[in-house]
Coordinates of N, CA and C in Angstrom, one line a residue:
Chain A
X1 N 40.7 81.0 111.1 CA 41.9 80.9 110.2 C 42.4 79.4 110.2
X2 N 42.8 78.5 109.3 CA 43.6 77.3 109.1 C 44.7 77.2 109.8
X3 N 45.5 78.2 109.8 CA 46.6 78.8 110.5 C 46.8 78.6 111.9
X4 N 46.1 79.4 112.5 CA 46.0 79.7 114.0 C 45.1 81.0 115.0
X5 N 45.2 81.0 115.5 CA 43.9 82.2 116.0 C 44.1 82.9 116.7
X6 N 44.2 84.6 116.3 CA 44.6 85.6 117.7 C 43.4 86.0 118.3
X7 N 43.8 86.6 119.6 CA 42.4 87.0 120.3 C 42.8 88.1 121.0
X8 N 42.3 89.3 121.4 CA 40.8 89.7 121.0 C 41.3 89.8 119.3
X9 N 40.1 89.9 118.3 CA 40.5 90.7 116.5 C 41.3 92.3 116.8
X10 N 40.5 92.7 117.9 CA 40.9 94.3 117.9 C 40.1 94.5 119.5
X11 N 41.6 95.6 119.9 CA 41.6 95.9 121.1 C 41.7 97.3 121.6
X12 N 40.9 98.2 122.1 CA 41.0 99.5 122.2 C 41.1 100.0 123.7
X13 N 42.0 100.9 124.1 CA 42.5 100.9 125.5 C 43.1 102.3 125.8
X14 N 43.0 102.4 126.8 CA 43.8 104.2 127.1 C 45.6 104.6 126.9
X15 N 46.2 105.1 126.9 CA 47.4 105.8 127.3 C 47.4 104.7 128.7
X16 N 48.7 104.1 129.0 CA 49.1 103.6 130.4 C 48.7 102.6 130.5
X17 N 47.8 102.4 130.1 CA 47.0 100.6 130.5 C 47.8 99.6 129.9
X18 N 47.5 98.4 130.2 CA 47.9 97.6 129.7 C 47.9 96.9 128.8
X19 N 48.0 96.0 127.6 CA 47.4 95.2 126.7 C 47.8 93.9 126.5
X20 N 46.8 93.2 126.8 CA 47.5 91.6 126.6 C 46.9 91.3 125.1
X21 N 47.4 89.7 124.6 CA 47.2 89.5 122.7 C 47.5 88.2 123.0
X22 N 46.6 87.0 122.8 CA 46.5 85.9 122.7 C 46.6 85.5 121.4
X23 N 47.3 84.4 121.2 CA 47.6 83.4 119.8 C 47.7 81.9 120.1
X24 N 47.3 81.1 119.2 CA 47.0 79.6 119.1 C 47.8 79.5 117.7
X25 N 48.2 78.3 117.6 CA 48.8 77.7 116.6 C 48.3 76.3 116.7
X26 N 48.9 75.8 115.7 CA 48.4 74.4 115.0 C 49.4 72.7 115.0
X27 N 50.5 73.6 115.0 CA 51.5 72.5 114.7 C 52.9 72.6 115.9
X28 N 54.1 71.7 116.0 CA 54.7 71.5 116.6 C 55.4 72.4 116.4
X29 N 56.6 73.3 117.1 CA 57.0 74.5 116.6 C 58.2 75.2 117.3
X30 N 59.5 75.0 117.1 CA 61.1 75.1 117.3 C 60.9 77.0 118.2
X31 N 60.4 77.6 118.0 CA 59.9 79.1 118.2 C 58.7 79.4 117.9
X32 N 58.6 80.7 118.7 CA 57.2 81.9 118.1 C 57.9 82.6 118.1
X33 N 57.2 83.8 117.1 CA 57.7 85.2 117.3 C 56.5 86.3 117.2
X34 N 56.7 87.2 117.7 CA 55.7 88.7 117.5 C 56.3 89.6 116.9
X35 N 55.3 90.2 115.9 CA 55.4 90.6 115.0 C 54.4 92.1 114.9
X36 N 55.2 93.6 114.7 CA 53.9 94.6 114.8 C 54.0 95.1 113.2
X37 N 53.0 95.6 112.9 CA 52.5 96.6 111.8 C 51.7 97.4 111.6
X38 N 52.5 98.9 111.5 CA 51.6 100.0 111.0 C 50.8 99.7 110.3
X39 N 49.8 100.3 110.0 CA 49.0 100.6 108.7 C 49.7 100.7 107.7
X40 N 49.5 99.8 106.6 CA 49.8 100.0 105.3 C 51.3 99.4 104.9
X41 N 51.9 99.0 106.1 CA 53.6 99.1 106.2 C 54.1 97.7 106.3
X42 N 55.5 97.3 106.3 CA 56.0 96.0 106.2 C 55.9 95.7 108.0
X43 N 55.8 94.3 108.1 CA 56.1 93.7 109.5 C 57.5 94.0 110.5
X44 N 57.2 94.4 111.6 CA 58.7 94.3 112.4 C 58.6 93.6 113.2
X45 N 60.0 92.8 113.1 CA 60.1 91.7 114.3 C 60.1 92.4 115.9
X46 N 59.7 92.2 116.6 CA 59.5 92.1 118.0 C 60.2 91.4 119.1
X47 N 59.9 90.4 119.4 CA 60.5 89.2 119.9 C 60.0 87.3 119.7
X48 N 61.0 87.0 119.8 CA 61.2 85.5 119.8 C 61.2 84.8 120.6
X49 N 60.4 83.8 120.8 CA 60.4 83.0 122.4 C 60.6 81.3 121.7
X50 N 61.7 80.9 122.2 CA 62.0 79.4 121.7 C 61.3 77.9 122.4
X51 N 60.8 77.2 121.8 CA 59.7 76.2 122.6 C 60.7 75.6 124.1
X52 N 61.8 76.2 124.2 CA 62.1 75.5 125.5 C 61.6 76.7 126.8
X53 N 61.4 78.0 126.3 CA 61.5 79.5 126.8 C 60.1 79.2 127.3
X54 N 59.3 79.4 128.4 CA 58.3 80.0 129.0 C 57.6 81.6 129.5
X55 N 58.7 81.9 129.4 CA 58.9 83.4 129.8 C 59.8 83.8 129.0
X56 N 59.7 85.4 128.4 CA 60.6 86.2 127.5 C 60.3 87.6 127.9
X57 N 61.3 88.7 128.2 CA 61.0 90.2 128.6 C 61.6 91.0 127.4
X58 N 61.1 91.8 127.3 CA 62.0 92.7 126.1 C 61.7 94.1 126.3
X59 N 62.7 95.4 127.1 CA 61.4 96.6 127.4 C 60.1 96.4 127.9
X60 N 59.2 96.6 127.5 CA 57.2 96.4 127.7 C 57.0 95.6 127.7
X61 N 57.7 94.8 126.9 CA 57.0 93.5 126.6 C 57.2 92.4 127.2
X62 N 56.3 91.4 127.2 CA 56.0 90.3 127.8 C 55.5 88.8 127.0
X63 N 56.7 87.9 126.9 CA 55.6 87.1 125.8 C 56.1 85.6 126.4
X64 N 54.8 84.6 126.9 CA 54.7 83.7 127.4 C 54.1 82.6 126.4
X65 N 55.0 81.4 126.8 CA 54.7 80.4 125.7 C 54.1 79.5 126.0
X66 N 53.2 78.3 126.2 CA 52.7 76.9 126.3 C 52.6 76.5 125.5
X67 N 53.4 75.4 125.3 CA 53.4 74.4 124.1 C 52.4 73.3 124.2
X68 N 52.4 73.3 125.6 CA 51.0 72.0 125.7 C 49.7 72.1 125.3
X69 N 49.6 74.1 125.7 CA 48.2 74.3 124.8 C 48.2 75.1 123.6
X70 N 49.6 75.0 123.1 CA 50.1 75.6 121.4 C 49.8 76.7 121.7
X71 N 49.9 78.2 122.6 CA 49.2 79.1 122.9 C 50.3 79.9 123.4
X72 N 50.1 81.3 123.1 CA 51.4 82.1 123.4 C 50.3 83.5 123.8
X73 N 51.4 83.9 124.2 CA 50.5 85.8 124.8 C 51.6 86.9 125.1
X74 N 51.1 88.2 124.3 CA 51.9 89.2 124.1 C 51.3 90.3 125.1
X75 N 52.4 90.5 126.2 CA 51.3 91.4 127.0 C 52.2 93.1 127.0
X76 N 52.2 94.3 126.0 CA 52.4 95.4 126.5 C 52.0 96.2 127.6
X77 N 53.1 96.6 128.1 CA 52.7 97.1 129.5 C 52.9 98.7 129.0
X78 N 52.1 99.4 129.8 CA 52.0 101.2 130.0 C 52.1 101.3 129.1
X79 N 51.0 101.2 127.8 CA 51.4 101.0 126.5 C 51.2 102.9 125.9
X80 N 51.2 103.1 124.9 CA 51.2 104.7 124.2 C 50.8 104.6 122.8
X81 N 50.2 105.9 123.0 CA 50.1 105.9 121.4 C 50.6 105.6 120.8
X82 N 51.6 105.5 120.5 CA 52.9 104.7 119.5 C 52.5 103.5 119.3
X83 N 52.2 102.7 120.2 CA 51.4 101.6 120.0 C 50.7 101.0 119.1
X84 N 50.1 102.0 118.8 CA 49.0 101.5 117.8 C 49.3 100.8 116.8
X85 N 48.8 99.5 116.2 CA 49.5 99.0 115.2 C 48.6 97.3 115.0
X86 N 48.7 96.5 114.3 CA 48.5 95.5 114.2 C 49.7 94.6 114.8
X87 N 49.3 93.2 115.7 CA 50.2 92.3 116.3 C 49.8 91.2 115.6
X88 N 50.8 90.6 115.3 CA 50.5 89.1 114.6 C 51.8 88.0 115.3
X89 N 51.3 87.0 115.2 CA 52.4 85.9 115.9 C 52.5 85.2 114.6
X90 N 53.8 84.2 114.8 CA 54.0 83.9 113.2 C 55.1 82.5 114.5
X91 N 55.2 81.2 113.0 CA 56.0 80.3 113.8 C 56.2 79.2 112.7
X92 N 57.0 78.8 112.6 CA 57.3 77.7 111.5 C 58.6 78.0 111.4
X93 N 59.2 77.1 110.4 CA 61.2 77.5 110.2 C 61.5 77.9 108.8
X94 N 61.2 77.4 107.8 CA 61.1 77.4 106.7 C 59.8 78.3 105.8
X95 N 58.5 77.5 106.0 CA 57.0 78.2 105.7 C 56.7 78.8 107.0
X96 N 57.0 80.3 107.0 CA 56.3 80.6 108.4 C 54.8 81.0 108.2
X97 N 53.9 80.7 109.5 CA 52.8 80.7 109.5 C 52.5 81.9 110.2
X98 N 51.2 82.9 109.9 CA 50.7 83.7 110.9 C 49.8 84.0 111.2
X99 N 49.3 84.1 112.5 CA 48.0 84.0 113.2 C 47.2 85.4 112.0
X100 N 46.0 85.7 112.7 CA 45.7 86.4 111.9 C 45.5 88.0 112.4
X101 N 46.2 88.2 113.5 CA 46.3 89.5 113.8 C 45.6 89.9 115.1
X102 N 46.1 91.0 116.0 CA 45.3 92.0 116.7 C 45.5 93.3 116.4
X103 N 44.5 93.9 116.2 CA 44.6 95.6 116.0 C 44.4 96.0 117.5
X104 N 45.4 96.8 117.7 CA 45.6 97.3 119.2 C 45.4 99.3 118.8
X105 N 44.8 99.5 119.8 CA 44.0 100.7 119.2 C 44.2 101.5 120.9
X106 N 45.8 102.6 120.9 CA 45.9 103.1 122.3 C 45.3 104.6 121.9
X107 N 43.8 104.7 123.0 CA 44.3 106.1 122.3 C 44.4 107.2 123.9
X108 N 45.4 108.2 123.2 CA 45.9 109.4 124.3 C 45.1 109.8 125.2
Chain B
X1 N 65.6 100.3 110.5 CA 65.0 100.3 109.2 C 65.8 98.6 108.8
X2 N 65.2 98.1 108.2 CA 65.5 96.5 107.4 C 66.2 97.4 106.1
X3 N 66.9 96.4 104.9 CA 67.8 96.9 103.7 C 66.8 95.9 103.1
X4 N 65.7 96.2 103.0 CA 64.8 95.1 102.0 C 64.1 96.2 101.4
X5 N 64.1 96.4 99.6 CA 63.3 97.2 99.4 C 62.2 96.4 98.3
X6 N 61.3 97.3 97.9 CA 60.1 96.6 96.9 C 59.5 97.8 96.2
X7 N 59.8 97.5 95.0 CA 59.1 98.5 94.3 C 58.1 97.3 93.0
X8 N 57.1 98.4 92.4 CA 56.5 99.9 92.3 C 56.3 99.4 94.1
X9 N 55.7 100.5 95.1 CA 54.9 100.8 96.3 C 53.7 100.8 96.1
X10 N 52.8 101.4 94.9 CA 52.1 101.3 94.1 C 51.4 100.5 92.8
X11 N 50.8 100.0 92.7 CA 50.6 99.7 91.3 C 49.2 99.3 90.5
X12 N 48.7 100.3 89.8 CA 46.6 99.9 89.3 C 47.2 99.3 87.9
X13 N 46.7 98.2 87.0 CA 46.5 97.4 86.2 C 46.0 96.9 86.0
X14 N 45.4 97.0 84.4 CA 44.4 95.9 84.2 C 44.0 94.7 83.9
X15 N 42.6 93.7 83.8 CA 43.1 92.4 84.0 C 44.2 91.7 82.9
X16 N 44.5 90.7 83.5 CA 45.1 90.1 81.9 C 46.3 90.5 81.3
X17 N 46.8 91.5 82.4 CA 48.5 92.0 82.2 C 49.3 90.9 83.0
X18 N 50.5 91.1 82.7 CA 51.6 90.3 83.1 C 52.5 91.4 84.1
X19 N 52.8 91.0 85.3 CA 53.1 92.0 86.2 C 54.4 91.6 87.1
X20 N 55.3 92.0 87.2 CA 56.5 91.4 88.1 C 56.4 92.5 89.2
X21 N 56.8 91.8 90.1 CA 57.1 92.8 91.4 C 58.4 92.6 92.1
X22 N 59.5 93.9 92.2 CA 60.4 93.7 92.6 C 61.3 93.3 94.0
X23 N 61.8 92.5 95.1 CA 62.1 92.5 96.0 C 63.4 92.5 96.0
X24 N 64.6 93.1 96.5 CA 66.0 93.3 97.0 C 66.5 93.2 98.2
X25 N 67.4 92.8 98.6 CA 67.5 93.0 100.2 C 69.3 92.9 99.8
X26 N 69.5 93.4 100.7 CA 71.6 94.1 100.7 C 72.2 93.3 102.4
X27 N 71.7 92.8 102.4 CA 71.9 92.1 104.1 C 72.3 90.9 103.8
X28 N 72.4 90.1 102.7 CA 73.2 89.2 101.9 C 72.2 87.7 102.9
X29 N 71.3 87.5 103.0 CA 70.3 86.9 104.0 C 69.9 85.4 102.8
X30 N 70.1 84.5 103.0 CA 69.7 83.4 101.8 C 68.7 82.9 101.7
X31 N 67.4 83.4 102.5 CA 66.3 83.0 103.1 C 65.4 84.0 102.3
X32 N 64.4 84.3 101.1 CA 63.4 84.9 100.9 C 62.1 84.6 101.1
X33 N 61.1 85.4 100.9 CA 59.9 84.9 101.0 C 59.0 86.2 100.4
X34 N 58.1 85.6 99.8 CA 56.5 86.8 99.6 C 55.8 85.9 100.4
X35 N 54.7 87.3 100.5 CA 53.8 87.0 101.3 C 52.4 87.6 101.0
X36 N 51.1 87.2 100.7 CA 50.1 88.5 100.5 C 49.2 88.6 101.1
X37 N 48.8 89.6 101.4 CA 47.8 90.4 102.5 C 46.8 91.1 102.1
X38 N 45.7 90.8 102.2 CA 44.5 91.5 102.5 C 44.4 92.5 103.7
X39 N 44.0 93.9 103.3 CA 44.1 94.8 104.2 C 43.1 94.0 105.9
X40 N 43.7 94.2 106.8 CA 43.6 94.0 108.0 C 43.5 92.7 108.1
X41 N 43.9 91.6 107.3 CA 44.0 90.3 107.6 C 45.1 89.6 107.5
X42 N 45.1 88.4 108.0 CA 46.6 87.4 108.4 C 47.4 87.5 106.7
X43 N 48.6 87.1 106.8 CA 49.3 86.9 105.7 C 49.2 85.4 105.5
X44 N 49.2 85.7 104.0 CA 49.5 84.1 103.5 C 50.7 83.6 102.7
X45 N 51.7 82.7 103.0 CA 52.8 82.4 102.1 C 52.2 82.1 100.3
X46 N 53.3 82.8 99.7 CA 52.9 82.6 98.4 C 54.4 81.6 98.0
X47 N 55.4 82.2 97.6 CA 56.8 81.6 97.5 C 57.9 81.5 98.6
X48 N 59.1 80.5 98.7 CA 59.9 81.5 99.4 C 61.1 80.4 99.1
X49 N 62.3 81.2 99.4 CA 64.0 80.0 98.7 C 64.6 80.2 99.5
X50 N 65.4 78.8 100.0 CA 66.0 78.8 100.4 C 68.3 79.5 100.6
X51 N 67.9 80.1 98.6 CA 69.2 80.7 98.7 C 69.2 80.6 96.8
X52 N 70.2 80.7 95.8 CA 69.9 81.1 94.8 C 69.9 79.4 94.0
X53 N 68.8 79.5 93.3 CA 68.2 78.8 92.5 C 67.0 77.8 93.2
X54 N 67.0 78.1 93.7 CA 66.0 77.5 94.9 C 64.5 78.3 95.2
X55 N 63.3 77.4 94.9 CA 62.0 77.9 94.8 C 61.3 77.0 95.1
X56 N 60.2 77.3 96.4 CA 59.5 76.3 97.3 C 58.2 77.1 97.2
X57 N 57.5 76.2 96.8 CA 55.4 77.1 96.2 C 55.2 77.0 98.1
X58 N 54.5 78.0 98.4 CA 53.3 78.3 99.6 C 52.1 77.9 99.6
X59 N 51.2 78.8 100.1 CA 49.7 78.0 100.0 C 49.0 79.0 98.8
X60 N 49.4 80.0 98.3 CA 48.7 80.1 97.3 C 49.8 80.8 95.8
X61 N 50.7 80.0 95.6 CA 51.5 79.7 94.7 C 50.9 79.8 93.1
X62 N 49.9 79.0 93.2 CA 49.4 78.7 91.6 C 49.0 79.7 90.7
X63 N 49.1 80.6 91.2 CA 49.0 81.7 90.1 C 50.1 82.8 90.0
X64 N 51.3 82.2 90.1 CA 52.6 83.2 90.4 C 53.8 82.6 90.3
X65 N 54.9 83.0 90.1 CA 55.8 82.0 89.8 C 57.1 82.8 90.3
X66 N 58.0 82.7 90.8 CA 59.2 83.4 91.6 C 60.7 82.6 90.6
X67 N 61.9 83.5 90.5 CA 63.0 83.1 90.7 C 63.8 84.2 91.0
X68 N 65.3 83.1 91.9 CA 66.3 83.3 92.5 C 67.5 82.7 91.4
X69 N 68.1 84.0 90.9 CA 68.7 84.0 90.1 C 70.0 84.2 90.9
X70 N 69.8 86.0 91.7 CA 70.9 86.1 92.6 C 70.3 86.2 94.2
X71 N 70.9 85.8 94.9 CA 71.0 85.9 96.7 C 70.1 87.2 96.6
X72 N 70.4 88.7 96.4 CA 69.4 89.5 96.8 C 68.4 90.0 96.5
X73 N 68.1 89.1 95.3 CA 66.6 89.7 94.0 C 66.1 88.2 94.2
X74 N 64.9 88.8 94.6 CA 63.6 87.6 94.5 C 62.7 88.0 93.7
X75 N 62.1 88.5 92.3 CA 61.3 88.6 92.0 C 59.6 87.9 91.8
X76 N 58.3 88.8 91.5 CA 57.4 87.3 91.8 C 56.4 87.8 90.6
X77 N 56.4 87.0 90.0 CA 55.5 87.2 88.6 C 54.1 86.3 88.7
X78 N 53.3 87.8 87.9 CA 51.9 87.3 87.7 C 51.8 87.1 86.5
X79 N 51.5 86.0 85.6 CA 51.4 86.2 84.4 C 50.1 86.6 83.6
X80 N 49.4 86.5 84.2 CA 47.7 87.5 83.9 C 47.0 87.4 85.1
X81 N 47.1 88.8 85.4 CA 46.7 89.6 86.3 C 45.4 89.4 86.7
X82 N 44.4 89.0 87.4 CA 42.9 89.2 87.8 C 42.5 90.1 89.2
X83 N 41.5 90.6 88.8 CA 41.0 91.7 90.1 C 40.8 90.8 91.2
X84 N 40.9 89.5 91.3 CA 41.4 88.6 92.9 C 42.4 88.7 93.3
X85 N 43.7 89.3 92.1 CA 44.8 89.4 92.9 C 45.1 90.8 93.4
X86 N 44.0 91.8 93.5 CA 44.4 92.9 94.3 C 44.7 92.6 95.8
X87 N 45.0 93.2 96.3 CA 45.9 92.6 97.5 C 47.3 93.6 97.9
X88 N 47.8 93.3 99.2 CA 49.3 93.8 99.3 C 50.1 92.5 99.3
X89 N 51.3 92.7 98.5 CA 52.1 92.0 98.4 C 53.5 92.5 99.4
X90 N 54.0 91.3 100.4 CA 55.1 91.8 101.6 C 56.0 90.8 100.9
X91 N 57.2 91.0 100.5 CA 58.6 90.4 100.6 C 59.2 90.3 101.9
X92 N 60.3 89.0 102.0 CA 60.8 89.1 103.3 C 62.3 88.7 103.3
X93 N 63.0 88.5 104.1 CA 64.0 87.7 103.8 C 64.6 87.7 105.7
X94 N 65.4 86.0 105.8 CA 65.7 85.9 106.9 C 67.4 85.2 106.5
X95 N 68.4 85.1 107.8 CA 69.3 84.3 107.9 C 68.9 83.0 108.1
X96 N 69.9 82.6 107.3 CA 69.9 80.7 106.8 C 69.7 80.0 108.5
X97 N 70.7 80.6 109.2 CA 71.1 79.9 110.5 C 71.0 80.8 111.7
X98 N 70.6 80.2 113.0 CA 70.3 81.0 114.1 C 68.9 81.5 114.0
X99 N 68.7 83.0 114.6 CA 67.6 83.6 114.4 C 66.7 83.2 113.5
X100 N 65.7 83.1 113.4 CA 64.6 83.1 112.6 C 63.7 84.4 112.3
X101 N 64.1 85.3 112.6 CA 63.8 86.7 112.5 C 63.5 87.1 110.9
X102 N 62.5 87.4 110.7 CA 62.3 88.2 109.4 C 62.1 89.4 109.2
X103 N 62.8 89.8 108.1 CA 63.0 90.9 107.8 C 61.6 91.8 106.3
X104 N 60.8 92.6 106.9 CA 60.2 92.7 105.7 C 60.4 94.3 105.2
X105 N 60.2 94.4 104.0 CA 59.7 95.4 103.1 C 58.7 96.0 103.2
X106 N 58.4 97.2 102.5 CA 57.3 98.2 103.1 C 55.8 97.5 102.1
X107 N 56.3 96.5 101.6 CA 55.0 96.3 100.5 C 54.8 96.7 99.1
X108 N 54.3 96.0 98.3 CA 53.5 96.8 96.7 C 51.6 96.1 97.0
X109 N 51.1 97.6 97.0 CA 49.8 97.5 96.8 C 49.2 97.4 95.4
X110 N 48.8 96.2 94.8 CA 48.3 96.5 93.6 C 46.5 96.1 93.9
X111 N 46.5 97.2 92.8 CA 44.9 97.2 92.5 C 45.0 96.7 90.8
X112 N 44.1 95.4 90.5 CA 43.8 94.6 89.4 C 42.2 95.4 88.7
X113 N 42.4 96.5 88.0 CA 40.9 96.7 87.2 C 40.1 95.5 86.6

């Protein structure tokens, strides 16, 4: 992608396990944010981690920033079927940018 | 649930039509945007304004044209439709100040015959 690059494309994993979600970006950048989506459905915001923030908790979630290596990571913990969804990182203020996704795939 | 809606949800047409797509949002937010998506792939900015009369092109702009007449109607016109532009189209809309949080809509999927 021009954009930025998530890693793994697609991640499949049990009920309870873990799931981490790597993203790279390109440009200098005020925040990140994560972003989930059902199939077929509009994006929900998640959480926001601001370039001064290195650490961010929300419930499960876990999302760590490095600006030195433009690289951020979304780690759900004891994750569930609910889960399932596409994760995208997005960042800019005006034009937001977004990586190009992880399919996270929990199954029961 | 977000107060952003988008209709048709749906939409098949053929090439060479002229097509609007509707986005609203009731959260009074001065920030819009479209966005379009290929199933399982990253989004791409198409339009987005900063508040009413205000229209700023994305990365793939040139074949679509947006106005902000009022704060909660963004609409985004195709003026001849091509089976390249099948696709989902996401509307968005954020606050001017603070948060950067976007807010999106459920999508219009069109299919271009």
């Amino acid at each position: 992608s021009q954009q930025g690059e998530e890693d793994p494309q697609a991640l499949s994993i049990q009920e309870g396990e873990n799931a981490t979600m790597n993203c790279s970006y390109k440009t200098s950048i005020n925040n990140l944010q994560w972003y989930r989506q059902n199939s077929g459905r509009g994006l929900v915001h998640l959480i926001l981690i601001r370039s001064n923030e290195r650490e961010k908790h929300s419930g499960r979630l876990r999302v760590t920033l490095d600006t030195s290596k433009k690289s951020s990571s979304l780690l759900i913990t004891a994750s569930r079927a609910a889960d399932t969804a596409s994760y995208f990182c997005a960042w800019g203020y005006n034009d937001m940018r977004f990586g190009a996704g992880t399919r996270l795939t929990v199954k029961p | 649930e977000a107060d952003i809606y988008q209709t048709p949800r749906y939409l098949v047409i053929g090439t060479g039509k002229k097509i609007t797509l509707e986005c609203s949002q009731t959260m009074g937010h001065d920030k819009m945007y479209w966005y379009q998506q290929d199933p399982g792939m990253e989004l791409h900015l198409i339009h987005y304004s900063y508040g009413v009369n205000s229209t700023e092109k994305g990365d793939l702009s040139s074949e679509s044209t947006v106005s902000r007449i009022r704060t909660e109607h963004f609409p985004l016109t195709l003026e001849s439709a091509r089976p390249s532009h099948t696709s989902q189209y996401l509307c968005a809309s954020s606050r001017n100040r603070g948060s950067y949080e976007q807010y999106f809509g459920p999508g219009t999927r069109l299919t271009v015959t």
